[in-house]
mmCIF file of C-alpha atoms in Angstrom:
data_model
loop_
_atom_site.group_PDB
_atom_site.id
_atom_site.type_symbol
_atom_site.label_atom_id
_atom_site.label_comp_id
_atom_site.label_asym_id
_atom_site.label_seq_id
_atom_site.Cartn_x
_atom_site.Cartn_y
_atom_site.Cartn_z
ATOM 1 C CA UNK A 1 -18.595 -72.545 -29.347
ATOM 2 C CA UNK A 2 -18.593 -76.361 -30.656
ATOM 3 C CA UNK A 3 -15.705 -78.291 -29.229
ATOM 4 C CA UNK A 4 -14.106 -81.689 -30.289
ATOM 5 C CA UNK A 5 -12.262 -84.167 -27.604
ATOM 6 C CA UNK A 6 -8.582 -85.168 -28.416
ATOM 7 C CA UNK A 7 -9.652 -88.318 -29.004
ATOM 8 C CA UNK A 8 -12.082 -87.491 -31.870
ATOM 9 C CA UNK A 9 -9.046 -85.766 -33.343
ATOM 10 C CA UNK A 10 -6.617 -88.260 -33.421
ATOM 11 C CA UNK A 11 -9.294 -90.755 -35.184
ATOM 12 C CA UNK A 12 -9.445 -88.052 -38.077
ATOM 13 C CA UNK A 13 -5.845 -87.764 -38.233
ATOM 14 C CA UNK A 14 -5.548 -84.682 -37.215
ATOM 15 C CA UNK A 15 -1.960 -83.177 -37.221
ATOM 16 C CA UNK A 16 -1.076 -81.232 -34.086
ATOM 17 C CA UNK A 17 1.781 -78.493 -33.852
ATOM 18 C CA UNK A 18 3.883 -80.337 -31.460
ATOM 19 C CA UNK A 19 3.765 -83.713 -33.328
ATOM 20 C CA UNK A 20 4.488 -81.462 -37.181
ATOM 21 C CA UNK A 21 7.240 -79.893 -34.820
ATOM 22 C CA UNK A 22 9.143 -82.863 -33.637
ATOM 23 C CA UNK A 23 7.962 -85.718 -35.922
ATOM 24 C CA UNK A 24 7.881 -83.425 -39.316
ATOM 25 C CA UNK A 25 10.038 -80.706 -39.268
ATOM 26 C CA UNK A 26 12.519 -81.544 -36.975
ATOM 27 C CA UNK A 27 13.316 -84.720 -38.240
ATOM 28 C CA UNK A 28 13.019 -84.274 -42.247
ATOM 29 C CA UNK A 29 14.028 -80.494 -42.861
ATOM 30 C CA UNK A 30 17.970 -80.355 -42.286
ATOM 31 C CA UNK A 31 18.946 -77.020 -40.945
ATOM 32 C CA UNK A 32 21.537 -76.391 -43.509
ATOM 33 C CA UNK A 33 18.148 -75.847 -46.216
ATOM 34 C CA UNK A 34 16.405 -73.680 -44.160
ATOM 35 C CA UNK A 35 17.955 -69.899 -45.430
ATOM 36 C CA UNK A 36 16.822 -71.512 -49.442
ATOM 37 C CA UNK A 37 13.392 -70.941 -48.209
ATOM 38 C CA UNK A 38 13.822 -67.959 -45.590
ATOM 39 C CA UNK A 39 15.449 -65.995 -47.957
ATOM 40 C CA UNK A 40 13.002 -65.388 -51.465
ATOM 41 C CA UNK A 41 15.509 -64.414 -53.333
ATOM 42 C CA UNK A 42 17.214 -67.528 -52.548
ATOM 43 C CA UNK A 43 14.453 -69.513 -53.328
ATOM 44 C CA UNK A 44 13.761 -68.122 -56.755
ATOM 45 C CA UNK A 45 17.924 -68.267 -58.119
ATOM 46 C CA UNK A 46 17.604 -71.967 -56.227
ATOM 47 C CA UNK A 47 14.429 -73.579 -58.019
ATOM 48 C CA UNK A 48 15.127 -71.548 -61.425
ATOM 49 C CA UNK A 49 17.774 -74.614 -61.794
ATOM 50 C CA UNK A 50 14.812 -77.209 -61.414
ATOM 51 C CA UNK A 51 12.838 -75.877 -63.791
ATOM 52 C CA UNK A 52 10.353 -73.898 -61.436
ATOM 53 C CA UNK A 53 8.792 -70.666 -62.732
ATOM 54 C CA UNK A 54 8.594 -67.463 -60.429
ATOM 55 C CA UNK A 55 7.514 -64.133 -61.393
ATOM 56 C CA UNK A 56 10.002 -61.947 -63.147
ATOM 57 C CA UNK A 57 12.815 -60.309 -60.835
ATOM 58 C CA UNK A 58 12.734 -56.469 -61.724
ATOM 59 C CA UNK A 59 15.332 -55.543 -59.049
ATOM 60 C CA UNK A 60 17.327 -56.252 -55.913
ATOM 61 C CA UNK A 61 18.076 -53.495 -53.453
ATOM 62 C CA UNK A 62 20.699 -54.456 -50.965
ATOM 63 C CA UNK A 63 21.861 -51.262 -50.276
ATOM 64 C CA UNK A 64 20.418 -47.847 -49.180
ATOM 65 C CA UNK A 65 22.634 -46.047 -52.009
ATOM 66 C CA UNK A 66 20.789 -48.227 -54.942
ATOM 67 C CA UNK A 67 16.994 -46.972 -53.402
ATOM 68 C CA UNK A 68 17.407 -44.240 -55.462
ATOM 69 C CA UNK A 69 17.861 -46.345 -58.887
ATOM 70 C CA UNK A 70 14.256 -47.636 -57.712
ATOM 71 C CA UNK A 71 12.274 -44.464 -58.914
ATOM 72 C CA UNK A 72 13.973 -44.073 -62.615
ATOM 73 C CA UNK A 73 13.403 -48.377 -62.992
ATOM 74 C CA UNK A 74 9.812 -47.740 -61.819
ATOM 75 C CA UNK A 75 9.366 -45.084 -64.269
ATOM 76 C CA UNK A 76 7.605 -47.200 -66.948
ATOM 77 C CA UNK A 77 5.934 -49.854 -64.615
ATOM 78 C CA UNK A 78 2.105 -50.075 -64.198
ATOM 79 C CA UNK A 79 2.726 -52.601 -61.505
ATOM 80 C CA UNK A 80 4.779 -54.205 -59.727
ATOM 81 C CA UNK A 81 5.229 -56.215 -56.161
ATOM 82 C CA UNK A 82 8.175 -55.753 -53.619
ATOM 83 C CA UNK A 83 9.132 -57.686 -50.598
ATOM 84 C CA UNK A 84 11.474 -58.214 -47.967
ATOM 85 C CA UNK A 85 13.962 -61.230 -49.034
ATOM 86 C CA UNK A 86 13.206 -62.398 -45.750
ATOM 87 C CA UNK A 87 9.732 -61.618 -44.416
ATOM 88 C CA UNK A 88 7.044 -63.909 -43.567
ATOM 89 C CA UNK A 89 3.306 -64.135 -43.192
ATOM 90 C CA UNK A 90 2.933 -61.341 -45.900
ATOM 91 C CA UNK A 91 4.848 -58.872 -44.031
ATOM 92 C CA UNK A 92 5.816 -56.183 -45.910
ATOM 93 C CA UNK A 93 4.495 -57.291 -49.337
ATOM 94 C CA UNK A 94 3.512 -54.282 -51.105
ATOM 95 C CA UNK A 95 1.749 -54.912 -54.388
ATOM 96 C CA UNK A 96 1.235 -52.383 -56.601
ATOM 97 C CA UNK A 97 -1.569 -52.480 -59.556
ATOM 98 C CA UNK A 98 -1.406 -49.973 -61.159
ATOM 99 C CA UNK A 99 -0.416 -45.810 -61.759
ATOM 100 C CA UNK A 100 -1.979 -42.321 -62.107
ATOM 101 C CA UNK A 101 0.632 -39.628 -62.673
ATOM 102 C CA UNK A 102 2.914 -39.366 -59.982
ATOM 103 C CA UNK A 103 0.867 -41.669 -57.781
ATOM 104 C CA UNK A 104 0.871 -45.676 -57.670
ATOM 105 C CA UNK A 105 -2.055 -47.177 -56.567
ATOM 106 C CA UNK A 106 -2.287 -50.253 -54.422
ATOM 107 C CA UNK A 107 -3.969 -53.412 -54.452
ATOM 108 C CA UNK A 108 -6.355 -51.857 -52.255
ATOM 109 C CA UNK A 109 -6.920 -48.908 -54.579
ATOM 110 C CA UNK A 110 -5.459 -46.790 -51.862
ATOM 111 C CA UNK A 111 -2.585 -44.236 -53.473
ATOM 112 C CA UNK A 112 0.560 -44.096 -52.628
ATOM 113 C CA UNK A 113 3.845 -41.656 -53.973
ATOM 114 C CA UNK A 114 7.133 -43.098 -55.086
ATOM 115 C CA UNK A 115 8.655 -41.017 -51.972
ATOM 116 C CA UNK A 116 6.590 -43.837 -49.849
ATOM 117 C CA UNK A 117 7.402 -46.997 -51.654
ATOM 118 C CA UNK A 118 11.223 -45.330 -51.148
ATOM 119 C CA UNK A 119 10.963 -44.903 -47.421
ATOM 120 C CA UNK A 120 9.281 -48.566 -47.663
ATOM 121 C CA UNK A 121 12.088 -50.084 -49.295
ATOM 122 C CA UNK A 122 14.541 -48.245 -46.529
ATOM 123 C CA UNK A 123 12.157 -49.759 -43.917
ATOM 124 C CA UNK A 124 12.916 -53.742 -45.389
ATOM 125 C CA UNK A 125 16.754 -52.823 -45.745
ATOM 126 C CA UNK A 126 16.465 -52.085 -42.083
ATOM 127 C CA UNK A 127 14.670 -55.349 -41.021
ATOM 128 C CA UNK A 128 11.718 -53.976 -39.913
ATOM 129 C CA UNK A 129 9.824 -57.284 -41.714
ATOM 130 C CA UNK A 130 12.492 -60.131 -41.691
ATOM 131 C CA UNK A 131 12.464 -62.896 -39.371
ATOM 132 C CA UNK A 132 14.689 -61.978 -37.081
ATOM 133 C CA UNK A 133 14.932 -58.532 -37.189
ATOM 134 C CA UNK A 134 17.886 -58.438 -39.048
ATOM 135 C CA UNK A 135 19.460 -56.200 -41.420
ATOM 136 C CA UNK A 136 17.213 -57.575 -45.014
ATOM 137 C CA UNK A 137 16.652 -57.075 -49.311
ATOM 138 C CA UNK A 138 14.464 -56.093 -50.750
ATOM 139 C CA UNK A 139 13.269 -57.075 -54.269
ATOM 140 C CA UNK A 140 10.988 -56.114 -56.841
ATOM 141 C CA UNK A 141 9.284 -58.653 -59.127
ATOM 142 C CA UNK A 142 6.765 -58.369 -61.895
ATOM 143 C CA UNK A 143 2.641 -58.035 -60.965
ATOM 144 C CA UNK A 144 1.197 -61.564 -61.162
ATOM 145 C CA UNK A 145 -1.747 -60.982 -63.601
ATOM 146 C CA UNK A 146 -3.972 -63.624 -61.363
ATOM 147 C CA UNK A 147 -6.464 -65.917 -64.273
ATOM 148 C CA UNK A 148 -9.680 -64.617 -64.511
ATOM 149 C CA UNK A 149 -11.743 -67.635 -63.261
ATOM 150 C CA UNK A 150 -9.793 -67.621 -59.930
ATOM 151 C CA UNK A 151 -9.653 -63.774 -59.756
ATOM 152 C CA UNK A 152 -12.875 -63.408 -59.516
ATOM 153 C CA UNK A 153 -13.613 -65.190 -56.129
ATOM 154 C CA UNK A 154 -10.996 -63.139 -54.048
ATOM 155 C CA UNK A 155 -11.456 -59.770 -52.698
ATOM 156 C CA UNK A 156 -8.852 -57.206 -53.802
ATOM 157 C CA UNK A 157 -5.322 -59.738 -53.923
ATOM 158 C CA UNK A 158 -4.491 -62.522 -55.810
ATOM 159 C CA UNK A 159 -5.720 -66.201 -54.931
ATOM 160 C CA UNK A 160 -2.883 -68.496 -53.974
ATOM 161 C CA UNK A 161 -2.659 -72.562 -53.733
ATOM 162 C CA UNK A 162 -0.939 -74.121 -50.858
ATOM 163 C CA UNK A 163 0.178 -77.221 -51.088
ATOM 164 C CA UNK A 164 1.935 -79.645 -48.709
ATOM 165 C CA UNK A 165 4.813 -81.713 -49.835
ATOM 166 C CA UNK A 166 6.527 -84.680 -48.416
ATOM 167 C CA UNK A 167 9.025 -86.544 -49.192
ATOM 168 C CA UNK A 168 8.769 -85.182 -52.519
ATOM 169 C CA UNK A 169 4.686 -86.047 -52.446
ATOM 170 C CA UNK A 170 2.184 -83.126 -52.786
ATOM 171 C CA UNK A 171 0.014 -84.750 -49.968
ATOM 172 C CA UNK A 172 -2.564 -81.997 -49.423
ATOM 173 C CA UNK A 173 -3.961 -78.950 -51.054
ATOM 174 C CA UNK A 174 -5.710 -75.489 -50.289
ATOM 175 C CA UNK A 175 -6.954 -72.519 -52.298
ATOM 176 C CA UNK A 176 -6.249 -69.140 -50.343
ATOM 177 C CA UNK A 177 -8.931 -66.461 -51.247
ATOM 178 C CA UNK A 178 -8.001 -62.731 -49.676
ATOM 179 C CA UNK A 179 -10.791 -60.639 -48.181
ATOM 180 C CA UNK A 180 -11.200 -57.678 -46.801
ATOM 181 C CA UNK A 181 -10.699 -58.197 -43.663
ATOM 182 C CA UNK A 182 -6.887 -60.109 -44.598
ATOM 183 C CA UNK A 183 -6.051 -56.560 -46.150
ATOM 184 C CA UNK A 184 -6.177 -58.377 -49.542
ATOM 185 C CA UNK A 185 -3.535 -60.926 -48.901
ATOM 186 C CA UNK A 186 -4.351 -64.581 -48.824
ATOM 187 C CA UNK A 187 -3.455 -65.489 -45.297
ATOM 188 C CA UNK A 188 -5.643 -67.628 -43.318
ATOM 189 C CA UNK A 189 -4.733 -66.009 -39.691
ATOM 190 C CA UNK A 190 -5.367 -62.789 -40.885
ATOM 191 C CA UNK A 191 -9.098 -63.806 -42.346
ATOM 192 C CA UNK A 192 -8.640 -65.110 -45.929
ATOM 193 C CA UNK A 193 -10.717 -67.642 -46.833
ATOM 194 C CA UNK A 194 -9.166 -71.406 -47.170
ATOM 195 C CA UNK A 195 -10.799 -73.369 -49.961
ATOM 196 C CA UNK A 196 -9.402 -77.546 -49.333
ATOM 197 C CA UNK A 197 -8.923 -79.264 -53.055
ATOM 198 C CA UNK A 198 -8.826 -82.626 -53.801
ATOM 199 C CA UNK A 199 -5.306 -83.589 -54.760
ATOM 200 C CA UNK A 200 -6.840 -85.409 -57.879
ATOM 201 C CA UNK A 201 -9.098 -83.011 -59.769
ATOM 202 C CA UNK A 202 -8.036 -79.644 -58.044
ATOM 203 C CA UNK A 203 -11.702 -79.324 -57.422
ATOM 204 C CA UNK A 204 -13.019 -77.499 -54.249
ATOM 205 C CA UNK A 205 -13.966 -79.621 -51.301
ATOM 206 C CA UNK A 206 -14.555 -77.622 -48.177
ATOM 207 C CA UNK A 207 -14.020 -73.490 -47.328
ATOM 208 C CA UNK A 208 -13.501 -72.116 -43.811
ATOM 209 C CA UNK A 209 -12.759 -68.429 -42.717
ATOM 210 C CA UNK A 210 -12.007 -67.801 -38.865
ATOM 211 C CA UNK A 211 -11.588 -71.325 -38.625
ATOM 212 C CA UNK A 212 -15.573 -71.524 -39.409
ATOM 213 C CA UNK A 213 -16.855 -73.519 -42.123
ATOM 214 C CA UNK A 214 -18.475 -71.335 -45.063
ATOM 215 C CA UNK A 215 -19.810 -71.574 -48.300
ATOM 216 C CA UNK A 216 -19.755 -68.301 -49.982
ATOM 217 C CA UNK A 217 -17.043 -65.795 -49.833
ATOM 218 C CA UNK A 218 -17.772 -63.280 -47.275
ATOM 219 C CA UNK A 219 -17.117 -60.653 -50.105
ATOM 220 C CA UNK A 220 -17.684 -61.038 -53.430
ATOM 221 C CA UNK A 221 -20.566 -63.417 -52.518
ATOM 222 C CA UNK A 222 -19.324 -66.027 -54.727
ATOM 223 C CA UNK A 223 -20.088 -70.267 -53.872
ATOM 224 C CA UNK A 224 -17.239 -71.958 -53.132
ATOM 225 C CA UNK A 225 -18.168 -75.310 -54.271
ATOM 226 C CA UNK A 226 -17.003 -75.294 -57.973
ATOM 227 C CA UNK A 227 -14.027 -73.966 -58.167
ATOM 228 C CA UNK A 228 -11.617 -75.457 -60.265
ATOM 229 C CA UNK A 229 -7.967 -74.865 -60.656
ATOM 230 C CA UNK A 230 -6.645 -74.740 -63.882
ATOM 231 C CA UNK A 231 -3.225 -77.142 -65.077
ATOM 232 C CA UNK A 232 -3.925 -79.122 -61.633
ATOM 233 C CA UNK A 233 -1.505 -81.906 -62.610
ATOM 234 C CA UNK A 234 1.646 -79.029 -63.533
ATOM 235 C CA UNK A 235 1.109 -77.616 -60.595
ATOM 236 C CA UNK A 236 1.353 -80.808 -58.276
ATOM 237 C CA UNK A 237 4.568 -81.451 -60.251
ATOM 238 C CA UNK A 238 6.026 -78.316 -60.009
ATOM 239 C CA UNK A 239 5.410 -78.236 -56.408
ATOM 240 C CA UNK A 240 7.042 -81.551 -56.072
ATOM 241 C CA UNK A 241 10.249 -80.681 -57.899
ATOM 242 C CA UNK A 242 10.788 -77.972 -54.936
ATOM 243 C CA UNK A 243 11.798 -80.903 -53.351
ATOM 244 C CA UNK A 244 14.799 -81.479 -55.569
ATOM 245 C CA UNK A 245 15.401 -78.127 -55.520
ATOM 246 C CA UNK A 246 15.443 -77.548 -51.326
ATOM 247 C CA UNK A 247 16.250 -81.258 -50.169
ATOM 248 C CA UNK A 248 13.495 -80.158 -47.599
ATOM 249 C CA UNK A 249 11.341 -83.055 -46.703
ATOM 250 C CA UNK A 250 8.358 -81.560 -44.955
ATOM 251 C CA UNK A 251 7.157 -77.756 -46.696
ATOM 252 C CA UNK A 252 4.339 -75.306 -48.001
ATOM 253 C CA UNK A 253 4.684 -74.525 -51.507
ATOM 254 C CA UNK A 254 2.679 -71.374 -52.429
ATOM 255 C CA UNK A 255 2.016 -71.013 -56.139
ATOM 256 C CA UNK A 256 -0.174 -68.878 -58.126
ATOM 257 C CA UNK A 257 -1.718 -69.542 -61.445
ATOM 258 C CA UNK A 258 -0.521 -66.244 -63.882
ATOM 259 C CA UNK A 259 -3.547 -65.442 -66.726
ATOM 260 C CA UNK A 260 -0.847 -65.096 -68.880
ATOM 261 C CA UNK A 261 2.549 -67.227 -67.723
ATOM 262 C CA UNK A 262 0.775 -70.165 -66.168
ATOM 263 C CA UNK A 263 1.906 -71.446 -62.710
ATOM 264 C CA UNK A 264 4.387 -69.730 -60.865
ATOM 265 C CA UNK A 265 5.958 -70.105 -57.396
ATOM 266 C CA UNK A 266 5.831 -67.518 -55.054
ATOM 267 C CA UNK A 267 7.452 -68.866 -52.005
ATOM 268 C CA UNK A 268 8.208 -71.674 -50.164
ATOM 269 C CA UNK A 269 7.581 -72.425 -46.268
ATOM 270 C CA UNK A 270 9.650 -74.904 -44.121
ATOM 271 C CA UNK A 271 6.961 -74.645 -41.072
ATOM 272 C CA UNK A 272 3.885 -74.622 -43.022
ATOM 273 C CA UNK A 273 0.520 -73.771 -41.146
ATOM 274 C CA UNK A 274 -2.038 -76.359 -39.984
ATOM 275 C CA UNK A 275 -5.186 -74.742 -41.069
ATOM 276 C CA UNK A 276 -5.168 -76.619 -44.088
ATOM 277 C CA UNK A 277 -6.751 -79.502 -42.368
ATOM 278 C CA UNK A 278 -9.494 -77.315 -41.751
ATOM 279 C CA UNK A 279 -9.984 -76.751 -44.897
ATOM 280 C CA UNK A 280 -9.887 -79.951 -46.407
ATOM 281 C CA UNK A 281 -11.977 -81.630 -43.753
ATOM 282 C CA UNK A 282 -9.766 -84.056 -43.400
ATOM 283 C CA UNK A 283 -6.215 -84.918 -41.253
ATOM 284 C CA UNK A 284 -2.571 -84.921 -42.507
ATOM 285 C CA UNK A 285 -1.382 -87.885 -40.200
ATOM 286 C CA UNK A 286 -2.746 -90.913 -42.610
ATOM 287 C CA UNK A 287 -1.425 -89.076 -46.069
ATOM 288 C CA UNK A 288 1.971 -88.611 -44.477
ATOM 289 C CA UNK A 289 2.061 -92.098 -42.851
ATOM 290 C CA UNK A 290 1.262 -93.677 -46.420
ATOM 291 C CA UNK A 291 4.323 -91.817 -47.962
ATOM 292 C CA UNK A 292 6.101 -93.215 -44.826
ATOM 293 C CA UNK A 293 5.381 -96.360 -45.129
ATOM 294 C CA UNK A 294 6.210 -96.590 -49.081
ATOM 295 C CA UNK A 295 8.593 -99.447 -50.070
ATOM 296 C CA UNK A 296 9.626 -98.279 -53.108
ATOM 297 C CA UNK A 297 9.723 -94.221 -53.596
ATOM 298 C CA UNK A 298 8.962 -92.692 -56.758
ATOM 299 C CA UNK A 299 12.012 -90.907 -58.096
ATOM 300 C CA UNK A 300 10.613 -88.302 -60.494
ATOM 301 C CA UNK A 301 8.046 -85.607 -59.560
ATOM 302 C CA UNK A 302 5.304 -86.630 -62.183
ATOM 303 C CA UNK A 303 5.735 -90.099 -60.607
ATOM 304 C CA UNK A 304 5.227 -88.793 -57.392
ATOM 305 C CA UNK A 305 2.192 -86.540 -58.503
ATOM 306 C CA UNK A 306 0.150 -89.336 -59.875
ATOM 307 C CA UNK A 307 0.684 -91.295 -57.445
ATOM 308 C CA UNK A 308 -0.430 -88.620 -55.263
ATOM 309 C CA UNK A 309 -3.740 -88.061 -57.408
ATOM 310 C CA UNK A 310 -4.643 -91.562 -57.341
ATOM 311 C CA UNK A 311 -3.931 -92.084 -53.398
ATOM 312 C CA UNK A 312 -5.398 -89.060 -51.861
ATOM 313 C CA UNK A 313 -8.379 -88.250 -54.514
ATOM 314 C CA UNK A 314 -11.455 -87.382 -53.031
ATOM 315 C CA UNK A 315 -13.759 -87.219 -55.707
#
């Protein structure tokens, strides 16, 4: 195993947990914003007034009682997506892709009857995937329909973008790829592949997978090299306009790019992951001190994305 020295670290601006914890988080996320991005359903009624797409809501259960409107609403759907209101890391997330008679069939292409998905959607009223263990909603949104030309380097789930915002400032950027051994969901700790982008093209810059640097996906075989993400600059905006929307200073935004609705927000996170580093090859500590250290703040989100593109652009 290659090790680095602390020292080496801090010259590449590396951003540890305890310094995101206290200098980040703690000090530019008030507490009162956190249940907007705990809660999805909050999030989505929230950033709907800032002019932030999200996939189409198909149904809230809140109560056991309205489980059993689930199977006659289902009735038409090819597929469909629900989740726990307030689950994180992917918890819960069942995604559903399609139908053969009675069965649904999963992301996976594993089967699965609408008496499961029932007892699944008792399991999240329950709490069984929310933060705390407490009492939860579920909801049901519309399958994202992922574009082709990102589709087809993930294994099995649909490839989200990452990106870090600041003060309002998309700051840094990362592809998520699932695999098989992340289940099909694009989360890093459980072995999706991280793809870094430069915050001016959306081009691909680095991948890791295990924390490991790689170059091809470990399943579909694909390089990673020259991957480009489609309506870059709408995407940095949007992400920046969670801001507005949260009044959180320091968060992931996870969006996905829909083949046939463009870019759409699938959640936000108010103690985003570190891995992204990784991925870019590069440290958060000098993008965030620039931002910090800005006279004059832009006050629109297009302002604040080019100014992004043209301070943190790799290529």
């Amino acid at each position: 195993m290659d090790w680095i020295s602390p020292g080496k670290l801090r010259k590449l601006g590396i951003l540890n947990m305890n310094r995101r914890n206290v200098d980040y988080i703690a000090r530019y996320n008030e507490r009162a914003s956190y249940p907007l991005v705990d809660n999805k359903l909050k999030t989505k009624l929230a950033v709907s007034e800032y002019d932030v797409a999200t996939p189409k809501l198909l149904q809230v259960v809140r109560q056991q009682h309205e489980i059993s409107h689930f199977r006659e609403m289902a009735e038409g759907l090819a597929g469909f997506a629900i989740k726990p209101a307030k689950g994180s890391g992917g918890k819960g997330i069942t995604v559903i892709t399609g139908r053969d008679g009675d069965e649904f069939i999963k992301a996976s292409g594993a089967r699965i009857s609408v008496a499961m998905l029932e007892r699944h959607l008792t399991n999240i009223l329950a709490g069984l995937y929310s933060l705390a263990g407490t009492p939860d909603v579920a909801i049901v949104e519309d399958l994202v329909q992922s574009t082709p030309t990102l589709a087809r380097y993930s294994f099995q789930g649909v490839p989200d973008i990452r990106i870090i915002i600041f003060q309002g400032y998309p700051v840094m950027a990362m592809l998520r790829l699932a695999t098989t051994a992340s289940d099909g969901k694009a989360n890093l700790h459980q072995g999706a592949v991280g793809v870094g982008l430069d915050i001016c093209t959306g081009r691909s810059l680095n991948a890791v997978q295990f924390n490991r640097p790689i170059t091809l996906h470990p399943d579909t075989g694909l390089a990673l090299e020259n991957i480009q993400i489609e309506a870059w600059e709408d995407m940095l905006e949007m992400a920046s306009r969670c801001y507005e929307a949260t009044g959180l200073g320091y968060m992931g935004v996870d969006l996905v790019v829909d083949h046939y609705k463009g870019p759409l927000l699938l959640e936000l996170n108010a103690r985003p992951g570190l891995a992204i580093q990784m991925a870019n090859g590069e440290g958060l500590l000098p993008r965030l001190r620039n931002i910090e250290s800005l006279k004059r703040p832009h006050f629109s989100p297009r302002e604040r994305a080019q100014y992004a593109m043209e301070a943190f652009g790799r290529l």
